[in-house]
Coordinates of C-alpha atoms in Angstrom, one line a residue:
X1 CA 39.5 -20.9 -33.2
X2 CA 38.4 -17.3 -33.2
X3 CA 34.7 -18.3 -33.8
X4 CA 35.1 -21.2 -31.2
X5 CA 36.4 -18.6 -28.6
X6 CA 33.6 -16.3 -29.3
X7 CA 31.0 -19.1 -29.1
X8 CA 32.5 -20.0 -25.7
X9 CA 32.5 -16.6 -24.5
X10 CA 29.0 -16.1 -25.6
X11 CA 27.8 -19.2 -23.7
X12 CA 29.8 -18.2 -20.6
X13 CA 27.9 -14.8 -20.7
X14 CA 24.5 -16.3 -21.1
X15 CA 25.2 -18.8 -18.4
X16 CA 26.4 -15.9 -16.2
X17 CA 23.5 -13.8 -16.9
X18 CA 21.0 -17.0 -16.2
X19 CA 22.7 -17.5 -13.0
X20 CA 22.4 -13.9 -11.9
X21 CA 18.8 -14.0 -13.0
X22 CA 18.2 -17.0 -11.0
X23 CA 19.8 -15.7 -7.8
X24 CA 17.8 -12.5 -8.1
X25 CA 14.7 -14.3 -8.5
X26 CA 15.5 -16.4 -5.3
X27 CA 16.5 -13.4 -3.1
X28 CA 13.6 -11.2 -2.4
X29 CA 12.9 -8.6 0.0
X30 CA 9.5 -7.6 1.5
X31 CA 8.4 -4.5 3.1
X32 CA 6.8 -4.6 6.5
X33 CA 5.0 -1.7 8.0
X34 CA 4.7 -1.0 11.8
X35 CA 3.4 2.0 13.6
X36 CA 5.9 2.0 16.5
X37 CA 9.7 1.8 16.3
X38 CA 11.8 -0.9 18.1
X39 CA 11.9 1.0 21.3
X40 CA 8.6 -0.3 22.1
X41 CA 7.5 -4.1 22.0
X42 CA 5.3 -3.4 18.9
X43 CA 8.4 -2.5 16.7
X44 CA 10.4 -5.2 18.5
X45 CA 7.9 -7.8 17.3
X46 CA 8.5 -6.6 13.6
X47 CA 12.3 -6.8 14.1
X48 CA 12.2 -10.1 15.6
X49 CA 10.2 -11.4 12.6
X50 CA 12.8 -10.0 10.3
X51 CA 15.5 -11.5 12.5
X52 CA 14.2 -14.9 12.4
X53 CA 13.6 -14.9 8.5
X54 CA 17.1 -13.7 8.0
X55 CA 18.5 -16.6 10.2
X56 CA 16.4 -19.3 8.5
X57 CA 15.9 -18.3 4.9
X58 CA 19.5 -18.7 3.7
X59 CA 19.3 -15.5 1.9
X60 CA 16.1 -16.4 -0.1
X61 CA 13.9 -13.9 1.8
X62 CA 14.4 -10.8 3.9
X63 CA 12.0 -8.4 5.8
X64 CA 12.8 -4.6 5.8
X65 CA 11.0 -3.0 8.6
X66 CA 9.4 0.5 8.0
X67 CA 8.3 1.9 11.4
X68 CA 6.5 5.0 12.4
X69 CA 3.8 4.5 9.7
X70 CA 6.2 5.9 7.1
X71 CA 4.8 3.9 4.3
X72 CA 1.4 5.5 4.7
X73 CA 2.7 8.9 5.3
X74 CA 2.2 8.6 9.0
X75 CA -1.7 7.8 8.8
X76 CA -1.8 4.5 10.7
X77 CA -5.5 3.9 9.8
X78 CA -4.5 3.5 6.1
X79 CA -2.0 0.7 6.7
X80 CA -4.4 -2.0 6.0
X81 CA -5.6 -0.6 2.9
X82 CA -2.1 0.0 1.6
X83 CA -1.2 -3.8 2.3
X84 CA -4.4 -5.0 0.6
X85 CA -3.6 -3.0 -2.5
X86 CA 0.0 -4.1 -2.6
X87 CA 1.8 -0.8 -1.5
X88 CA 2.9 -2.6 1.4
X89 CA 4.2 -6.3 1.6
X90 CA 3.6 -7.1 5.0
X91 CA 2.6 -5.7 8.4
X92 CA 2.7 -6.2 12.2
X93 CA -0.6 -4.1 12.6
X94 CA -3.2 -3.1 15.3
X95 CA -6.6 -4.5 15.4
X96 CA -7.6 -0.8 16.2
X97 CA -5.8 0.7 13.0
X98 CA -7.3 -2.0 10.7
X99 CA -10.8 -2.1 12.1
X100 CA -12.2 0.6 9.8
X101 CA -11.4 -1.9 6.8
X102 CA -12.2 -5.0 8.7
X103 CA -15.2 -4.4 11.0
X104 CA -14.9 -7.7 12.8
X105 CA -11.7 -6.2 14.4
X106 CA -13.8 -4.0 16.4
X107 CA -14.3 -7.0 18.6
X108 CA -11.3 -6.2 20.7
X109 CA -12.3 -2.6 21.0
X110 CA -15.5 -3.3 22.8
X111 CA -15.1 -1.8 26.3
X112 CA -14.5 -4.0 29.1
X113 CA -15.2 -7.3 27.2
X114 CA -11.8 -8.9 28.1
X115 CA -11.0 -8.5 31.8
X116 CA -7.6 -10.2 31.9
X117 CA -4.8 -11.7 29.8
X118 CA -6.4 -15.3 30.1
X119 CA -9.5 -13.9 28.5
X120 CA -7.4 -12.3 25.6
X121 CA -5.7 -15.8 25.0
X122 CA -9.1 -17.4 25.0
X123 CA -10.5 -15.2 22.3
X124 CA -7.4 -15.2 20.1
X125 CA -6.7 -18.9 20.4
X126 CA -10.3 -20.1 19.9
X127 CA -13.2 -19.9 17.6
X128 CA -13.5 -16.3 17.7
X129 CA -9.8 -15.7 16.8
X130 CA -10.2 -18.0 13.8
X131 CA -13.4 -16.1 12.7
X132 CA -11.6 -13.0 12.8
X133 CA -8.5 -14.4 11.0
X134 CA -11.2 -15.4 8.3
X135 CA -12.5 -11.9 8.0
X136 CA -9.1 -10.5 7.3
X137 CA -8.2 -13.0 4.7
X138 CA -11.6 -12.4 2.8
X139 CA -10.3 -9.0 2.5
X140 CA -7.1 -9.7 0.5
X141 CA -4.8 -10.1 3.5
X142 CA -3.2 -13.3 4.9
X143 CA -3.1 -13.3 8.7
X144 CA -0.3 -15.3 10.1
X145 CA 0.1 -14.9 14.0
X146 CA -0.9 -12.9 17.0
X147 CA 1.0 -10.3 18.8
X148 CA 0.0 -7.9 21.5
X149 CA 0.1 -4.2 22.2
X150 CA -1.4 -4.8 25.6
X151 CA -4.3 -3.4 27.7
X152 CA -5.0 0.2 27.3
X153 CA -5.1 2.4 30.4
X154 CA -6.3 6.0 30.7
X155 CA -4.0 9.1 31.5
X156 CA -5.0 12.8 31.9
X157 CA -3.6 16.2 33.2
X158 CA -6.7 17.2 35.4
X159 CA -7.0 14.6 38.3
X160 CA -7.7 11.1 39.3
X161 CA -10.5 9.2 37.4
X162 CA -12.1 6.6 39.5
X163 CA -15.8 6.8 38.1
X164 CA -17.6 7.7 34.9
X165 CA -18.4 11.3 36.2
X166 CA -14.7 12.3 36.6
X167 CA -14.4 12.0 32.8
X168 CA -17.0 14.5 32.0
X169 CA -15.9 17.1 29.7
X170 CA -12.3 15.9 29.6
X171 CA -10.9 16.0 26.0
X172 CA -9.3 12.4 25.6
X173 CA -7.2 11.8 22.4
X174 CA -8.5 8.6 20.5
X175 CA -7.4 6.9 17.5
X176 CA -9.3 7.1 14.3
X177 CA -12.2 4.4 15.1
X178 CA -15.6 5.4 15.5
X179 CA -16.1 2.9 18.2
X180 CA -13.6 4.7 20.3
X181 CA -15.6 7.9 19.7
X182 CA -18.8 6.3 20.9
X183 CA -17.2 4.7 24.0
X184 CA -15.8 8.0 25.4
X185 CA -18.9 9.8 24.3
X186 CA -20.8 7.4 26.5
X187 CA -18.6 8.5 29.4
X188 CA -19.5 12.0 28.9
X189 CA -15.9 12.8 27.8
X190 CA -14.8 14.8 24.6
X191 CA -13.2 12.2 22.4
X192 CA -10.6 13.9 20.0
X193 CA -9.5 11.8 17.0
X194 CA -5.8 12.2 15.9
X195 CA -2.8 10.3 15.0
X196 CA -0.1 9.2 17.6
X197 CA 2.2 11.6 15.5
X198 CA 0.0 14.4 16.4
X199 CA -0.8 13.1 20.1
X200 CA 2.2 14.2 22.0
X201 CA 2.2 17.7 20.8
X202 CA -1.5 18.2 21.5
X203 CA -0.8 16.8 25.1
X204 CA 2.1 19.1 25.5
X205 CA 0.1 22.4 24.4
X206 CA -3.0 21.2 26.4
X207 CA -5.1 21.0 23.3
X208 CA -6.3 17.6 24.8
X209 CA -6.4 16.6 28.4
X210 CA -5.6 13.0 28.3
X211 CA -5.2 9.8 26.0
X212 CA -5.5 5.9 26.5
X213 CA -2.5 3.7 25.7
X214 CA -0.9 0.6 27.0
X215 CA 1.7 0.9 29.9
X216 CA 4.6 0.2 27.4
X217 CA 3.7 3.4 25.2
X218 CA 3.1 5.5 28.4
X219 CA 6.6 4.5 29.8
X220 CA 8.8 4.6 26.7
X221 CA 7.2 7.7 25.1
X222 CA 7.2 9.5 28.6
X223 CA 3.8 10.6 28.5
X224 CA 4.2 11.9 32.2
X225 CA 6.6 14.6 30.7
X226 CA 3.7 16.2 28.8
X227 CA 1.5 16.8 31.7
X228 CA -0.2 13.5 32.2
X229 CA 0.1 13.3 36.0
X230 CA -2.8 10.9 36.7
X231 CA -3.1 7.3 35.3
X232 CA -6.1 5.1 35.8
X233 CA -5.6 1.1 35.5
X234 CA -9.0 0.2 34.0
X235 CA -8.1 -2.6 31.5
X236 CA -11.0 -1.3 29.4
X237 CA -9.7 -2.9 26.0
X238 CA -6.8 -5.1 24.8
X239 CA -5.1 -4.4 21.4
X240 CA -3.9 -7.6 20.0
X241 CA -1.4 -7.2 17.0
X242 CA -1.7 -9.3 13.8
X243 CA 1.2 -10.4 11.7
X244 CA 0.1 -10.4 7.9
X245 CA 0.9 -10.4 4.3
X246 CA -0.6 -9.2 1.2
X247 CA -2.4 -12.0 -0.4
X248 CA -0.9 -11.4 -3.7
X249 CA 2.5 -11.4 -2.5
X250 CA 1.7 -14.9 -0.5
X251 CA 0.4 -16.4 -3.8
X252 CA 4.0 -15.8 -5.5
X253 CA 5.9 -17.6 -2.7
X254 CA 6.5 -21.3 -2.7
X255 CA 5.3 -23.5 0.1
X256 CA 8.7 -23.5 1.8
X257 CA 8.6 -19.6 2.1
X258 CA 4.9 -19.5 3.1
X259 CA 5.6 -21.9 6.0
X260 CA 8.8 -19.8 7.0
X261 CA 6.8 -16.8 7.2
X262 CA 4.1 -18.4 9.2
X263 CA 6.3 -20.2 11.7
X264 CA 8.5 -17.1 12.3
X265 CA 5.5 -15.0 12.8
X266 CA 4.1 -17.3 15.2
X267 CA 7.3 -17.6 17.2
X268 CA 7.9 -13.7 17.0
X269 CA 4.5 -13.1 18.3
X270 CA 4.7 -15.4 21.2
X271 CA 8.1 -13.8 22.1
X272 CA 6.6 -10.6 22.1
X273 CA 3.4 -11.2 24.0
X274 CA 5.5 -12.8 26.7
X275 CA 7.9 -9.8 26.8
X276 CA 5.0 -7.3 27.0
X277 CA 3.4 -9.1 29.9
X278 CA 6.5 -9.8 31.8
X279 CA 7.5 -6.0 31.7
X280 CA 4.0 -4.7 32.8
X281 CA 4.7 -4.6 36.6
X282 CA 8.3 -3.1 36.1
X283 CA 6.8 -0.4 33.9
X284 CA 4.2 0.5 36.3
X285 CA 6.8 0.8 39.1
X286 CA 9.0 3.1 36.9
X287 CA 5.8 5.3 36.1
X288 CA 5.0 5.5 39.7
X289 CA 8.6 6.5 40.6
X290 CA 8.5 9.4 38.2
X291 CA 5.6 10.9 40.4
X292 CA 2.4 9.6 38.4
X293 CA -0.6 9.3 40.6
X294 CA -2.1 5.8 39.8
X295 CA -5.6 4.8 40.5
X296 CA -6.6 1.2 40.5
X297 CA -10.4 0.5 40.3
X298 CA -12.2 -1.5 42.9
X299 CA -14.7 -4.1 41.5
X300 CA -17.6 -1.6 42.2
X301 CA -15.8 1.3 40.4
X302 CA -15.1 -1.1 37.5
X303 CA -18.9 -2.2 37.2
X304 CA -19.8 1.5 37.0
X305 CA -17.8 2.0 33.8
X306 CA -19.2 -1.2 32.3
X307 CA -22.6 -0.2 32.9
X308 CA -22.0 3.2 31.6
X309 CA -20.7 2.0 28.2
X310 CA -23.4 -0.7 27.6
X311 CA -24.9 1.7 24.8
X312 CA -21.7 0.9 22.7
X313 CA -22.7 -2.9 22.6
X314 CA -26.2 -2.0 21.4
X315 CA -24.7 -0.2 18.6
X316 CA -21.6 -2.1 17.7
X317 CA -22.4 -5.8 18.3
X318 CA -24.6 -6.0 14.9
X319 CA -21.9 -4.2 13.0
X320 CA -19.0 -6.7 14.4
X321 CA -21.5 -9.8 14.1
X322 CA -23.3 -11.3 16.6
X323 CA -22.1 -14.9 16.2
X324 CA -18.4 -13.5 16.6
X325 CA -19.2 -11.6 19.9
X326 CA -21.2 -14.6 21.2
X327 CA -18.0 -16.9 20.5
X328 CA -15.8 -14.5 22.1
X329 CA -17.9 -14.3 25.2
X330 CA -18.3 -18.3 25.2
X331 CA -14.5 -18.4 25.2
X332 CA -14.1 -15.7 28.0
X333 CA -16.7 -17.6 30.3
X334 CA -14.9 -20.9 29.6
X335 CA -11.3 -19.9 30.3

């Protein structure tokens, strides 16, 4: 009787252990990196993705969002490399920040390439967008969906900017992308590379005169409170976001969870793009109400900036890929 009892107990323990192991194997948490927290649309995109996964995975899969580039010690340009190597499972990242590792992403940083939101959608939703996703995947990361950080506008503390000559000598904070250095150098400004974590203190002390960011960042971060009294709406480039997963992580998931990750990323991306665009006019009104002087370029003024930055195309189109740039231009022309 004692042996039978012990046998039954042993079987029960083994069964319990097997069940626990099975449940542990089924429940999986993936780390998701993003640069901005959920006070910004960018961070909200990552949180929305995590929320949708939690609702629909029945506990099999969860996404834990790490904002402020904390998984790469604040260095946003290292995010893609960290995801590719497996230090990060997934990310909602900027095409700008990932461009040092994926040169094709510099397409979106070409100055004045995409004049409006319809042009952005034509590029991301067409052949050029597919080519960009293929370039990302070839480097060990699976792209799933597009989001949007928005058109980047220019602000400074010195005076209105309505023509290239107004930028001469101004120290402008730019992200760690050589293309940005070349763009502002072409405009005779003094581009100063630094992370976003360092940018606001530099603006506060006057170490730099200006910066460029979407209206959402200007508004939520209250950039006007650090001397940025002049804002130029010039739509010089748009910064799409990409929802993506490390390739090795992707391969360990079954088809059901792969499809779940993709469909929720697409849904979160569409939600975030719509929200970002809908809030633009409200954000601009709020910024103006705080006393910021806003300059909107005429067609002639806009063209002057276009012509002043043509040297950037001569240098960067071969690096990005002529076929890719041509596909983007064709999509924009046909929009």
